Short mmCIF file of C-alpha atoms in Angstrom, two decimals:
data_model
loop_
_atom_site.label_atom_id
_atom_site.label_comp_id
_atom_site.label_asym_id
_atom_site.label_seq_id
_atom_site.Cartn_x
_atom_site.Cartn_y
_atom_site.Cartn_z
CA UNK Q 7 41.46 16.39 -5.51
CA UNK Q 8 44.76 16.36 -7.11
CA UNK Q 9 44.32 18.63 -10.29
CA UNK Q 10 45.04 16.05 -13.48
CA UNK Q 11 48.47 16.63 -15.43
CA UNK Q 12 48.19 19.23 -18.29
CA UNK Q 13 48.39 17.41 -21.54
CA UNK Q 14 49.28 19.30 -24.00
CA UNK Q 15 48.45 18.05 -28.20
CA UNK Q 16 51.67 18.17 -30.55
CA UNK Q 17 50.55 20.45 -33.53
CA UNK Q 18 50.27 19.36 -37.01
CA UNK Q 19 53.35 20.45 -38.53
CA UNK Q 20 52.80 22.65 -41.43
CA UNK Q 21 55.01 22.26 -44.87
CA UNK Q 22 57.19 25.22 -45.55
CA UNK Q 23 55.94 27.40 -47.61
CA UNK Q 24 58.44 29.24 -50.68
CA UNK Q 25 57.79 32.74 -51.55
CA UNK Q 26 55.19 32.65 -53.74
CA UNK Q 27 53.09 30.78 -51.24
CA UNK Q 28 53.35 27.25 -51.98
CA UNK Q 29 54.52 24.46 -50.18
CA UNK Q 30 57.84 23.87 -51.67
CA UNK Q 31 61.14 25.44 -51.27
CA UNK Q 32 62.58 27.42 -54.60
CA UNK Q 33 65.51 23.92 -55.48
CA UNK Q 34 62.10 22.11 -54.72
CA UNK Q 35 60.39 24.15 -57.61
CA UNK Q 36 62.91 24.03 -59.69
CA UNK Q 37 63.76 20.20 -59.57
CA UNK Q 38 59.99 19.26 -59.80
CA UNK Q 39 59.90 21.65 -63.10
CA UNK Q 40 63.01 20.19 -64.33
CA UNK Q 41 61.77 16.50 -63.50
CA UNK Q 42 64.35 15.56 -61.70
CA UNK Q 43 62.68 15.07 -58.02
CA UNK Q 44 58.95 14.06 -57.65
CA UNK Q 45 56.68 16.07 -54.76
CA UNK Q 46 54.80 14.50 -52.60
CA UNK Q 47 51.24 13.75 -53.80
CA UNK Q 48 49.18 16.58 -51.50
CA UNK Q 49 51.92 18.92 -52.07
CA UNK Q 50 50.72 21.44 -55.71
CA UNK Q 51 53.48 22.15 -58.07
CA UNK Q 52 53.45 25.78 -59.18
CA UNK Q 53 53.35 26.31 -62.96
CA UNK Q 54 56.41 27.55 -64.56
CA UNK Q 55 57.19 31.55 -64.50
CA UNK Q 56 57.36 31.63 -68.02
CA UNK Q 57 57.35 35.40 -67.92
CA UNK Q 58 59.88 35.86 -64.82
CA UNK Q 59 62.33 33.84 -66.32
CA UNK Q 60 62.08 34.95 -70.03
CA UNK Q 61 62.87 38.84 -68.31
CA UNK Q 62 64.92 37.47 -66.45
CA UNK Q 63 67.08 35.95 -69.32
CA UNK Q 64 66.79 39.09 -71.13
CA UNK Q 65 68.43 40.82 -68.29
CA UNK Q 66 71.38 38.27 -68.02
CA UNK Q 67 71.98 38.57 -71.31
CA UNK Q 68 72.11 42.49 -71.60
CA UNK Q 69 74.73 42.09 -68.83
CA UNK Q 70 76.91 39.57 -70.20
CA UNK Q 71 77.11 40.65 -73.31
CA UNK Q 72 78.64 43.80 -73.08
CA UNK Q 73 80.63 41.50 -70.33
CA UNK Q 74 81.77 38.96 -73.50
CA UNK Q 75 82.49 41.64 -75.95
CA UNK Q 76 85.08 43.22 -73.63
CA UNK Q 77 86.88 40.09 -72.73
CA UNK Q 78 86.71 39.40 -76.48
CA UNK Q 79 88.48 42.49 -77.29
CA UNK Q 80 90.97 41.64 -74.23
CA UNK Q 81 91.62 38.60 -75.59
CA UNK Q 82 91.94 40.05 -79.21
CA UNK Q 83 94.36 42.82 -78.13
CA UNK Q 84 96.57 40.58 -76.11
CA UNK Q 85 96.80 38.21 -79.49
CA UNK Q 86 97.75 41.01 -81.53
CA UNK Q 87 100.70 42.04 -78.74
CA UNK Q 88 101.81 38.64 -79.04
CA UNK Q 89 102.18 38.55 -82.76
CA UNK Q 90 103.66 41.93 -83.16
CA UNK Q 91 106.22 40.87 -80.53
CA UNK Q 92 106.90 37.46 -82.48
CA UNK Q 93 106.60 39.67 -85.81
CA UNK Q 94 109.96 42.10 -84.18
CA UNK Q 95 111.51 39.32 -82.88
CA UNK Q 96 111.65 37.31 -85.85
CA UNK Q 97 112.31 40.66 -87.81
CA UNK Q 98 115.67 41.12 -85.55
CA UNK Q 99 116.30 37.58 -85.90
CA UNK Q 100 116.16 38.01 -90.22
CA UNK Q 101 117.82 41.28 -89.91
CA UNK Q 102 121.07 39.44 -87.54
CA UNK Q 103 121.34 36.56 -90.33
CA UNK Q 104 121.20 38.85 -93.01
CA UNK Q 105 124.01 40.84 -91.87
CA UNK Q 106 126.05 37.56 -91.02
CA UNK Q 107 125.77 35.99 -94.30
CA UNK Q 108 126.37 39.29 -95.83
CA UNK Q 109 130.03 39.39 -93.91
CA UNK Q 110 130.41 35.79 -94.08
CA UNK Q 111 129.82 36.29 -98.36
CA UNK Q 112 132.63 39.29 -98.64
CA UNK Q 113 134.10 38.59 -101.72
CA UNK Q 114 138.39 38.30 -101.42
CA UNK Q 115 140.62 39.19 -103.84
CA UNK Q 116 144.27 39.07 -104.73
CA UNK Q 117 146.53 39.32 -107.62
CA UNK Q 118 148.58 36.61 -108.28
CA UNK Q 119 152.21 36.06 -109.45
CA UNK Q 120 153.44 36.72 -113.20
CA UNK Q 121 154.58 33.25 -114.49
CA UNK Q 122 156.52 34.66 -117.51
CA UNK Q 123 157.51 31.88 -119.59
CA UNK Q 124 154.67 29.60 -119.51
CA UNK Q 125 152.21 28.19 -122.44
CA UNK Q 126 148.89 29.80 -122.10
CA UNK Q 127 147.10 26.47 -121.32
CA UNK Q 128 149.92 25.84 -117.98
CA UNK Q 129 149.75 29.67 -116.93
CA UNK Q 130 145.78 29.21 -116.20
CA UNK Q 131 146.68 25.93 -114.51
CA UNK Q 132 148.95 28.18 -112.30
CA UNK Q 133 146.27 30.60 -111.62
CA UNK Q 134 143.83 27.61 -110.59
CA UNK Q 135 146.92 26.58 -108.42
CA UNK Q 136 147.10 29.97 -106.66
CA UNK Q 137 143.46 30.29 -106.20
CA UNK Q 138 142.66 27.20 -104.57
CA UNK Q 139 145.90 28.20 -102.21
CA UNK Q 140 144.61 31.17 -101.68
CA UNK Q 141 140.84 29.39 -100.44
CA UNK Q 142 142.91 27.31 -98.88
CA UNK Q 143 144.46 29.89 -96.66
CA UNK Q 144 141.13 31.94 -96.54
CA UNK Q 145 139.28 28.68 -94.95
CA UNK Q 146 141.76 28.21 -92.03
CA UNK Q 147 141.92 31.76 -91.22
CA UNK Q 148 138.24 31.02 -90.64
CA UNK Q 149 138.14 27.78 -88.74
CA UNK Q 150 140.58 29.97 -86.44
CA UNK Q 151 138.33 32.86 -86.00
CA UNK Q 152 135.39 30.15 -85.36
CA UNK Q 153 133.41 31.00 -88.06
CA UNK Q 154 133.61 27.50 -90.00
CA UNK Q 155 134.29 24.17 -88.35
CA UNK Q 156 137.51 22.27 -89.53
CA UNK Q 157 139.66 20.29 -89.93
CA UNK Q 158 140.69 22.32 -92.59
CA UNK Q 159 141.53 20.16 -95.77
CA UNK Q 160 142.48 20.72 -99.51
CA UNK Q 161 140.98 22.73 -101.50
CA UNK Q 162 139.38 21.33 -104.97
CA UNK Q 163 138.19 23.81 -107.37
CA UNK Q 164 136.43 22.96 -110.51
CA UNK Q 165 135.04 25.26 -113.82
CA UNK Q 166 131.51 26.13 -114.07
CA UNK Q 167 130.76 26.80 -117.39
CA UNK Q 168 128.39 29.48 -118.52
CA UNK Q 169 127.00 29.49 -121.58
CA UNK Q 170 126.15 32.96 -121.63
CA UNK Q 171 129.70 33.57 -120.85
CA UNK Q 172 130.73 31.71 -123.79
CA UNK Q 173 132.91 35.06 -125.61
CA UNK Q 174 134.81 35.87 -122.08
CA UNK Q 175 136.41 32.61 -121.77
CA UNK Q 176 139.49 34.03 -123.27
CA UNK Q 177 138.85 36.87 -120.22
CA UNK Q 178 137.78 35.29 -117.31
CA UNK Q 179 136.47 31.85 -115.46
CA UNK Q 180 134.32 30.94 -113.08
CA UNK Q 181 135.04 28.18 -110.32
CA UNK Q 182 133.30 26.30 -108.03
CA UNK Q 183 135.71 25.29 -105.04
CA UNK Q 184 135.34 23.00 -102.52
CA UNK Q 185 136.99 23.09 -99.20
CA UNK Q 186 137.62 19.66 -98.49
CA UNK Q 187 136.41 19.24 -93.99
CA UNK Q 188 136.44 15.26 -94.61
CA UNK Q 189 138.12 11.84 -95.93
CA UNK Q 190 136.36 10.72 -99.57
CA UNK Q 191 133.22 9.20 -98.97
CA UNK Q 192 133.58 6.46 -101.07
CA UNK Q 193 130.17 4.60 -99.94
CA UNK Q 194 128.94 4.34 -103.32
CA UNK Q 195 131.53 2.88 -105.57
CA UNK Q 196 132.67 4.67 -108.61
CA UNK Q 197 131.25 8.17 -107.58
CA UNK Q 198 133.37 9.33 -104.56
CA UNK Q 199 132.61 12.52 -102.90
CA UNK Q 200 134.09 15.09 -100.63
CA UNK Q 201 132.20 17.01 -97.94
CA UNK Q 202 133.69 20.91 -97.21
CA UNK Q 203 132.51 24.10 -97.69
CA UNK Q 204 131.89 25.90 -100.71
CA UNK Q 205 133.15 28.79 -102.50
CA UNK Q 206 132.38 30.58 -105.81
CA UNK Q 207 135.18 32.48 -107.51
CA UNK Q 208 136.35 34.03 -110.54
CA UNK Q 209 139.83 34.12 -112.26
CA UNK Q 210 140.12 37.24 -114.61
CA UNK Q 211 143.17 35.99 -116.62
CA UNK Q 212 144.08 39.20 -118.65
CA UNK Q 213 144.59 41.14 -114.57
CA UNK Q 214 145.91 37.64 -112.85
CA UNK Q 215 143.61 38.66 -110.41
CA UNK Q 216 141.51 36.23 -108.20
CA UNK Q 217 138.17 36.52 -106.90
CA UNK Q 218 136.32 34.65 -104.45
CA UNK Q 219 133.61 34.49 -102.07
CA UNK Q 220 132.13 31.47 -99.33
CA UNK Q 221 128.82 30.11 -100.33
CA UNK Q 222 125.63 29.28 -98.03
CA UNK Q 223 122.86 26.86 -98.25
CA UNK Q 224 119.98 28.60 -99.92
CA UNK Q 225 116.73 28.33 -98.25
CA UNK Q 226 115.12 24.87 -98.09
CA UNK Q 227 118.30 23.04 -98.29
CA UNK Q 228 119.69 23.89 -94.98
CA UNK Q 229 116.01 23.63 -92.88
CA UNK Q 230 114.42 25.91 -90.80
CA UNK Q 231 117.47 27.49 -89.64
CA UNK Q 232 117.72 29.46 -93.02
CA UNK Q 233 115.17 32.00 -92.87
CA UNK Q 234 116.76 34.45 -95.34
CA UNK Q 235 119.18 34.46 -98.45
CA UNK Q 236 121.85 37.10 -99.77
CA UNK Q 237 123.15 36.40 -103.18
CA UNK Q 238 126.86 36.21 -103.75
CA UNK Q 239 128.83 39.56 -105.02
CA UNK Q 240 128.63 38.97 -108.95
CA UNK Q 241 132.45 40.04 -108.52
CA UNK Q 242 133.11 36.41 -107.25
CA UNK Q 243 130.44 34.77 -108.50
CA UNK Q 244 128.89 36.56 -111.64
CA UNK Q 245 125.67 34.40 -112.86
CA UNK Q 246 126.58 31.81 -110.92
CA UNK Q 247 125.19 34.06 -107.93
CA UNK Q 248 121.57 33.09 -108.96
CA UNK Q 249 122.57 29.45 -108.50
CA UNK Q 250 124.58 29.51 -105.00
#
C-alpha cells in the first residue's frame, strides 16, 4: 500500500523573549513602562529596574560632568580671548584718535603787524582782523591736506568772556572763531546761524601775538564715533579748554 504523505504540524510560535527572560523586547519594556504602547494581555510586564537605572544614572552623571565642566571652561576661555581681543582693539582704536585729535588740536601762533598810530580800541580791532585771517588761512591749508571738508568760507570770531579773567583784559582775550563751511541758515527768522568749524584762540595784546587752536566735538555731542577727548592747549584756549 502506498505509504500516506508525511504531515508535518506547524509549531506554536513562541514570543521573543528580552534578556531578562520575558517576553518583550527592551523598546517594548521601555514603552510599556513609559505608557506609551500597551502589551498584549498574556504577555507580563517586568517591573521597573529601579536599582539598574538609579546606578546607572549615577554613572552617566559622573561621566558627564567632568565632560560639562571642561566644555564650560572651553567656552569660558574662548569668551575671555574674545574680550581681551575687543579690549586691544578698542585700546588701539582710543590710542589712534587720541593721537589725531592731539595733532589736529596743535595750537598756531604768529605775531602780528605793529599798527603804530592807531587808538587802542581800533588796534585790537586790527588784531581780531589778523587773527581771523590768519584761521582763515589755517582752515584752507587744511581742507587741502584733507583733514577738514570745505568749502572754505569766512572766518567769524567772537569774545568769550571770562569772568575769572576779568584783571587780564587789558593783557589778553579769548575768542571763539567760527570757520564759516556754509550759506546762513536763516530757517528760523531773526536768529541766523552759520555752520563751520570751530576754533578757540587767544590774542595777547601787550606781544601782538596770536594764538589759536581747532576745536572737536566733546564726547556725546558727536555720537559714538567720539570715544575719547583731549582738551585744548590752555595756550589757545586758557579756561575755555574745560568748555571746548
Amino acid at each position: 500500500m502506498p505509504s500516506e504523505p508525511e504531515t508535518t504540524r506547524p509549531r506554536a510560535s513562541r514570543p521573543r523573549r528580552g534578556r531578562d527572560g520575558s517576553a518583550l523586547g527592551r523598546f517594548e519594556k521601555v514603552g510599556a513602562w513609559l505608557g506609551v504602547w500597551t502589551p498584549p494581555k498574556d504577555i507580563p510586564v517586568p517591573p521597573v529596574p529601579k536599582r539598574r537605572i538609579l546606578v546607572g544614572l549615577l554613572i552617566a552623571a559622573a561621566i558627564l560632568t567632568p565632560v560639562a565642566i571642561l566644555a564650560g571652561n572651553a567656552i569660558d576661555t574662548s569668551k575671555d580671548a574674545g574680550a581681551r581681543r575687543e579690549r586691544r582693539r578698542q585700546a588701539a582704536l582710543d590710542a589712534a584718535e587720541r593721537r589725531r585729535l592731539t595733532v589736529d588740536q596743535r595750537p598756531r601762533t604768529t605775531r602780528a603787524p605793529p599798527t603804530p598810530g592807531l587808538a587802542p580800541a581800533a588796534a585790537r580791532a586790527a588784531l581780531v582782523a589778523d587773527l581771523q585771517r590768519a584761521i582763515g588761512a589755517d582752515a584752507r591749508l587744511r581742507a587741502r591736506r584733507g583733514s577738514l571738508d570745505g568749502p572754505v568760507g569766512r572766518t567769524i570770531c567772537e569774545r568769550s568772556e571770562i569772568g575769572s579773567e576779568a584783571k587780564l583784559a587789558t593783557v589778553l582775550a579769548r575768542y571763539r572763531c567760527t570757520v564759516v563751511t556754509g550759506a546762513t541758515n536763516r530757517s528760523v527768522r531773526g536768529f541766523p546761524f552759520v555752520t563751520g568749524y570751530v576754533f578757540v584762540a587767544t590774542i595777547h595784546f601787550d606781544r601782538r601775538t596770536l594764538t589759536w587752536c581747532k576745536a572737536n566735538p566733546r564726547p556725546g555731542e558727536q555720537g559714538s564715533r567720539a570715544a575719547i577727548a583731549v582738551k585744548l592747549s590752555p595756550s589757545c584756549a586758557g579756561p575755555l579748554r574745560d568748555i571746548y
